[in-house]
Coordinates of C-alpha atoms in Angstrom, one line a residue:
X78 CA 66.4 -36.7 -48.8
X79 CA 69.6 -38.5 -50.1
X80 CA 72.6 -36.1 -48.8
X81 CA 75.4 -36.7 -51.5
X82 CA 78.9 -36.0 -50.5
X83 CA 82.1 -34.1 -51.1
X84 CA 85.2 -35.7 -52.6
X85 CA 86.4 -33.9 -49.1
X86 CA 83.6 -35.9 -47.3
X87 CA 84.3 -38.8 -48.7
X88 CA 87.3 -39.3 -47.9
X89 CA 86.6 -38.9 -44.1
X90 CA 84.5 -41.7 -44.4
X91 CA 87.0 -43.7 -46.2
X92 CA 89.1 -43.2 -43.3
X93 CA 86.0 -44.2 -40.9
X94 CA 85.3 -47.3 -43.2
X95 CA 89.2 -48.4 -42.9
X96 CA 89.1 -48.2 -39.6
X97 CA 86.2 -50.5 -38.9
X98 CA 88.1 -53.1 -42.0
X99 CA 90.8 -53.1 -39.4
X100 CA 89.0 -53.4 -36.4
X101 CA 87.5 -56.6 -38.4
X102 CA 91.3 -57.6 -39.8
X103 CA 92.3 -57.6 -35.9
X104 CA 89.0 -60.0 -34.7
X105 CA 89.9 -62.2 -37.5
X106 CA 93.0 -62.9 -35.9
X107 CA 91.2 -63.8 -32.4
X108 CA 87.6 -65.6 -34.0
X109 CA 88.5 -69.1 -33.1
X110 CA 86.5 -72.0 -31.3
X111 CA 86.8 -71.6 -27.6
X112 CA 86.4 -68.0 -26.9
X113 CA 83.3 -66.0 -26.4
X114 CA 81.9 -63.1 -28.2
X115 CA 81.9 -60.4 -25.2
X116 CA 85.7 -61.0 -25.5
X117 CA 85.5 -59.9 -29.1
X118 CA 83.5 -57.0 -28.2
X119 CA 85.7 -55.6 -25.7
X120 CA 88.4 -56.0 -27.7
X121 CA 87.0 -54.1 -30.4
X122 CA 85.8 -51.2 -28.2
X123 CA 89.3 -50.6 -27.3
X124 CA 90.3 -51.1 -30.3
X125 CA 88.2 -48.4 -32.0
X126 CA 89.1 -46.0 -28.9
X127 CA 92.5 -46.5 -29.0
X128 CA 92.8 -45.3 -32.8
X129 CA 90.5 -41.8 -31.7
X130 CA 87.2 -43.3 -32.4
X131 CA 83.9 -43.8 -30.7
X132 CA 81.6 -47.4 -31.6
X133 CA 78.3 -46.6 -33.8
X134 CA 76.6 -49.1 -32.1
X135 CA 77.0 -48.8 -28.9
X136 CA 74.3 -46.9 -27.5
X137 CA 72.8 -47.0 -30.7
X138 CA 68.9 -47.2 -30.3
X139 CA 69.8 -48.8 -26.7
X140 CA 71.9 -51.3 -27.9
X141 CA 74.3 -52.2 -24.9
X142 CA 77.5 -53.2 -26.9
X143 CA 80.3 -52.0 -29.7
X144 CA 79.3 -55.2 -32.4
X145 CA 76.2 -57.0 -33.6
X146 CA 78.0 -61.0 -33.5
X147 CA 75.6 -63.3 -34.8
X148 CA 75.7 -66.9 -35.0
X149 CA 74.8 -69.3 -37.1
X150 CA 70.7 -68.7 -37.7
X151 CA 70.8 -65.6 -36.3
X152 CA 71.1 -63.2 -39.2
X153 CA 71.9 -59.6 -37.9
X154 CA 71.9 -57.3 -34.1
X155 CA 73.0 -60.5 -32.1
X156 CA 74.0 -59.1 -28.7
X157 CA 77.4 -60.8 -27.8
X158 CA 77.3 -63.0 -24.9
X159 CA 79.1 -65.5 -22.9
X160 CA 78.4 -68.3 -25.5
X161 CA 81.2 -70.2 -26.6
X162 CA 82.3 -70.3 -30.1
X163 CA 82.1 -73.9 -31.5
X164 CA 84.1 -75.7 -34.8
X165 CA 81.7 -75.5 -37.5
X166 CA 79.7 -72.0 -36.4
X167 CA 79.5 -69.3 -38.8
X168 CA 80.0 -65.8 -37.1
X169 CA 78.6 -62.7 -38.7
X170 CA 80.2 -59.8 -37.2
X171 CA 79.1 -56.5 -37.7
X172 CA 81.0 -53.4 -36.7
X173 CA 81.1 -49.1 -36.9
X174 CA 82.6 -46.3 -35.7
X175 CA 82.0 -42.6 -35.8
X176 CA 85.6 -40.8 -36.7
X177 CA 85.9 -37.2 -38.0
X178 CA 82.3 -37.0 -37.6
X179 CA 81.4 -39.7 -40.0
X180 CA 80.4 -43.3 -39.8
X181 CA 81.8 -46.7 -41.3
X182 CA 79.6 -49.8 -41.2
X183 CA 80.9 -53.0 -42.4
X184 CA 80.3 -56.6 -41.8
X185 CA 81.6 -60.0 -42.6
X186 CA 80.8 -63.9 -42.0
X187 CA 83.5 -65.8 -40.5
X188 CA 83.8 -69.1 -40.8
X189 CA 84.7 -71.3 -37.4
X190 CA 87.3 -73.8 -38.1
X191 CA 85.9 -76.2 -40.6
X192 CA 82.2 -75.7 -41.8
X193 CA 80.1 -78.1 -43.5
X194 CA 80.5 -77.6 -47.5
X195 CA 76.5 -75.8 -47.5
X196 CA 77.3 -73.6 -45.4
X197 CA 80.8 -72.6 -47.4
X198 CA 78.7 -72.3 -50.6
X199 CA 76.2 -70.3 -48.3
X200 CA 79.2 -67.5 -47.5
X201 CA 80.7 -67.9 -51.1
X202 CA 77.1 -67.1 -53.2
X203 CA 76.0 -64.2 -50.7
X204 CA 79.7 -62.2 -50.7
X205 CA 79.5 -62.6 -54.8
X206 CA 76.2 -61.2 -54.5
X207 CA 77.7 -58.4 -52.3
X208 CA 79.9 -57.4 -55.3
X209 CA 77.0 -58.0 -58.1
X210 CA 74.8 -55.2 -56.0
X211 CA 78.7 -52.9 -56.0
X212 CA 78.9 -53.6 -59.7
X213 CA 75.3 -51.7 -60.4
X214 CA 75.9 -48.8 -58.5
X215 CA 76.9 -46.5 -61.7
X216 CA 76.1 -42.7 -62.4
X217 CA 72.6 -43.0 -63.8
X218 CA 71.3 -46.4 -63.1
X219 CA 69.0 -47.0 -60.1
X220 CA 69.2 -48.3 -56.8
X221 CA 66.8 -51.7 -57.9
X222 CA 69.4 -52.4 -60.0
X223 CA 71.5 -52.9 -57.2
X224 CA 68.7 -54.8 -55.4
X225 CA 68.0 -57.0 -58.5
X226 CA 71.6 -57.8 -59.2
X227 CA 71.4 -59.6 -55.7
X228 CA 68.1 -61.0 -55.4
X229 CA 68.9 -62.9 -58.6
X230 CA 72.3 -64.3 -57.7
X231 CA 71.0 -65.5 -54.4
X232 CA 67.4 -66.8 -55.7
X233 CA 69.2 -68.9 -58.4
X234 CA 71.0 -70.5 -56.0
X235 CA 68.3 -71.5 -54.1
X236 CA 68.7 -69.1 -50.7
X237 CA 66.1 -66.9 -49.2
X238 CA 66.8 -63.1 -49.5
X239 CA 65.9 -61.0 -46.3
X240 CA 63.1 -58.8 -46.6
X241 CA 62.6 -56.8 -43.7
X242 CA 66.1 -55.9 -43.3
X243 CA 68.3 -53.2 -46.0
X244 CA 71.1 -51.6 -46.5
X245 CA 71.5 -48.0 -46.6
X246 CA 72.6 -44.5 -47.0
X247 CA 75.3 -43.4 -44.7
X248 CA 77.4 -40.5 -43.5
X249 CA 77.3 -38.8 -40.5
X250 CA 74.3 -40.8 -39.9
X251 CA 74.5 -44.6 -39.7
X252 CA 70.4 -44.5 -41.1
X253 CA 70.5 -42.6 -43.9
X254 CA 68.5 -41.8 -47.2
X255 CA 68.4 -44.0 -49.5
X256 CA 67.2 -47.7 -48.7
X257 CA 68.9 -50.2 -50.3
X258 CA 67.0 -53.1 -50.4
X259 CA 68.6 -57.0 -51.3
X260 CA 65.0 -57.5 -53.6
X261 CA 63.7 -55.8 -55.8
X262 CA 62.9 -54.7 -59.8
X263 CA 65.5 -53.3 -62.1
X264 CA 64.5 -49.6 -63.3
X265 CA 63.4 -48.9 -59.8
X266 CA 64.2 -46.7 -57.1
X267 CA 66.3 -43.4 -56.4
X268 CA 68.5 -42.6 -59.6
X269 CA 72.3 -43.5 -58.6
X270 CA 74.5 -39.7 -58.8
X271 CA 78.1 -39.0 -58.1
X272 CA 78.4 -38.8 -54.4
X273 CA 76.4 -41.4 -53.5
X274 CA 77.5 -43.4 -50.2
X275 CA 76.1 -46.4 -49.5
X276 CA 76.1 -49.4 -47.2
X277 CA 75.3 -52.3 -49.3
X278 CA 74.3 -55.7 -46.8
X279 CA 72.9 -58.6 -48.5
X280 CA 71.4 -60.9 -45.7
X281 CA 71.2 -64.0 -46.9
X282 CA 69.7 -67.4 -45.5
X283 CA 70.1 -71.1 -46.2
X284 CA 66.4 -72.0 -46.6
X285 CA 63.2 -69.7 -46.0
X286 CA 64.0 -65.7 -46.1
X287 CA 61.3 -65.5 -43.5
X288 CA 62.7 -64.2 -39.9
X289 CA 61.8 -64.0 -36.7
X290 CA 62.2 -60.7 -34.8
X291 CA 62.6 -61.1 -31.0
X292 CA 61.4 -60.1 -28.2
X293 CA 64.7 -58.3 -26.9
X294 CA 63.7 -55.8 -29.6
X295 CA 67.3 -56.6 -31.8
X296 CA 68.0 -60.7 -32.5
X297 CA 66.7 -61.3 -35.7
X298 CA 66.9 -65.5 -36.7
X299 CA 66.1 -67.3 -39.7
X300 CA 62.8 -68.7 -39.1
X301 CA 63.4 -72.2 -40.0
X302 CA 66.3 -71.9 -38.0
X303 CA 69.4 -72.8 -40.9
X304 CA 72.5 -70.3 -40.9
X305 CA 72.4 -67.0 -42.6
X306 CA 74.9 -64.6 -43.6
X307 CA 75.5 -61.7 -43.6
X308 CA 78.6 -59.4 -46.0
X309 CA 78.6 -55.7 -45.9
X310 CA 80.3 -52.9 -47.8
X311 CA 80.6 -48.9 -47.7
X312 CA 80.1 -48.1 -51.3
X313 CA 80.3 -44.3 -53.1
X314 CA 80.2 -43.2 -56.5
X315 CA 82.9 -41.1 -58.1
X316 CA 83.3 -40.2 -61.5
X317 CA 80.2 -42.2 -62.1
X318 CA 81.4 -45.4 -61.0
X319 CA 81.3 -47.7 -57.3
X320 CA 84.4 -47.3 -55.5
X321 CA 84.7 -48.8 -52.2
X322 CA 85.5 -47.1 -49.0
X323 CA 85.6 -50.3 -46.8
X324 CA 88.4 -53.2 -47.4
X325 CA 88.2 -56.9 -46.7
X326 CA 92.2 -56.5 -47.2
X327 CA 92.8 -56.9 -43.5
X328 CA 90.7 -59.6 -42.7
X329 CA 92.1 -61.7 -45.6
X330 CA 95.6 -61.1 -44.4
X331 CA 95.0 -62.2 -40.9
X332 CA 93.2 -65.4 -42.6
X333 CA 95.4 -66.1 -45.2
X334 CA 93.5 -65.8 -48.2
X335 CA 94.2 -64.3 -51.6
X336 CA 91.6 -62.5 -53.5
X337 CA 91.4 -59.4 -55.9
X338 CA 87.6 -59.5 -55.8
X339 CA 87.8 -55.5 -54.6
X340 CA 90.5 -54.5 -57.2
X341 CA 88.2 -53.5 -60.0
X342 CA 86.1 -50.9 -56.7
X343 CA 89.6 -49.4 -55.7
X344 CA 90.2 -46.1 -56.4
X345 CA 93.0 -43.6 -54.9
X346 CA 91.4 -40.3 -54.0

């Protein structure tokens, strides 16, 4: 059953959605060839704690640490490790916390120092596609149209959409009602209503969309083993339209970059 949500709500978990987009903004300033991921993930356990928080994911399922980092072919619930970050690697970093009782899940693909130009337009198509799903979630259309919207952006370009993984409802569960698949028919699915709150996660890969699930029960990797990536957003509906609850403002001010890609999903409320 899809639990919609309060204006009240909703603004906790605007506030639980900011602070993972900062906890991401403060990693982008560290993500740099050299270092390892468990360093990233310790600093973004305190990081969370310090600001009254607890991490989602740690715990989560039995999953031993506060991020999902995956490199490069991996595609989503890498554990970090002692591995050292190299020039060229693509990092897709994955974070949440549980504040006022609520969750915020975001994620975003980093780029290590200079990356081969594929892999640039790899990042590039599937964050667009992130904000082609955003731009379908409207009062009265339905959640394929969301999945559509991305499928066909990503498919055009030649990339393999994940199957087996989907975004999804959220509140003061991480899992919640409904499904929000990157694939899928327009017309179909749960009708969008005010209230909504979504995590919308394209997972996107250069070549085949067919994974590999391991045996540690959480690394998924592309099977053909090119880079994925992965963008993620916490989405609601107000007044009939997609208004975001998570920011990439941080994390482009930390890397320099200018964008008002999230200005037409900004609402003050």
């Amino acid at each position: 059953m899809i639990q919609l949500k309060t204006i009240e709500e909703l603004r906790l978990m605007k506030e639980s959605a900011h602070l993972v987009s900062k906890t991401l903004g403060m990693l982008a300033k560290e993500i740099k060839p050299g270092i390892n991921t468990l360093y990233l993930d310790k600093l973004a356990h305190d990081f969370i704690k310090d600001h009254g928080a607890e991490p989602a994911f740690l715990g989560y399922g039995g999953f031993p640490n506060s991020l999902c980092i995956s490199p490069n072919e991996q595609v989503v619930h890498g554990f970090p490790n002692n591995d050292i970050i190299k020039e060229g690697d693509v990092l897709s970093v994955d974070c949440g916390v549980i504040l006022n009782g609520f969750v915020g899940d975001h994620a975003y693909t980093f780029e290590i120092g200079e990356v081969k130009p594929e892999v640039k337009k790899l990042l590039q198509v599937t964050k667009e596609s992130l904000y082609k799903g955003i731009e379908q979630c409207v009062r009265g259309k339905r959640i394929g149209d969301i999945s559509h919207a991305i499928q066909s952006h990503c498919e055009k370009e030649g990339y393999g959409v994940v199957k087996e993984l989907v975004g999804h409802g959220l509140g003061r569960q991480m899992h919640e009602d409904p499904q929000v698949p990157n694939y899928g028919r327009q017309g179909s699915g749960k009708v969008i209503k005010d209230g909504l709150a979504i995590a919308i996660e394209p997972m996107v890969n250069m070549g085949t969309e067919k994974v590999k699930f391991h045996n540690d029960g959480w690394t998924v990797t592309t099977l053909d083993n090119l880079p994925s990536a992965h963008f993620e957003h916490d989405v609601a509906v107000i007044n009939g339209k997609p208004v975001l609850l998570s920011t990439f403002k941080y994390v482009y001010e930390a890397l320099g970059i200018v964008s008002d890609e999230e200005k037409p999903f900004q609402l003050d409320f």
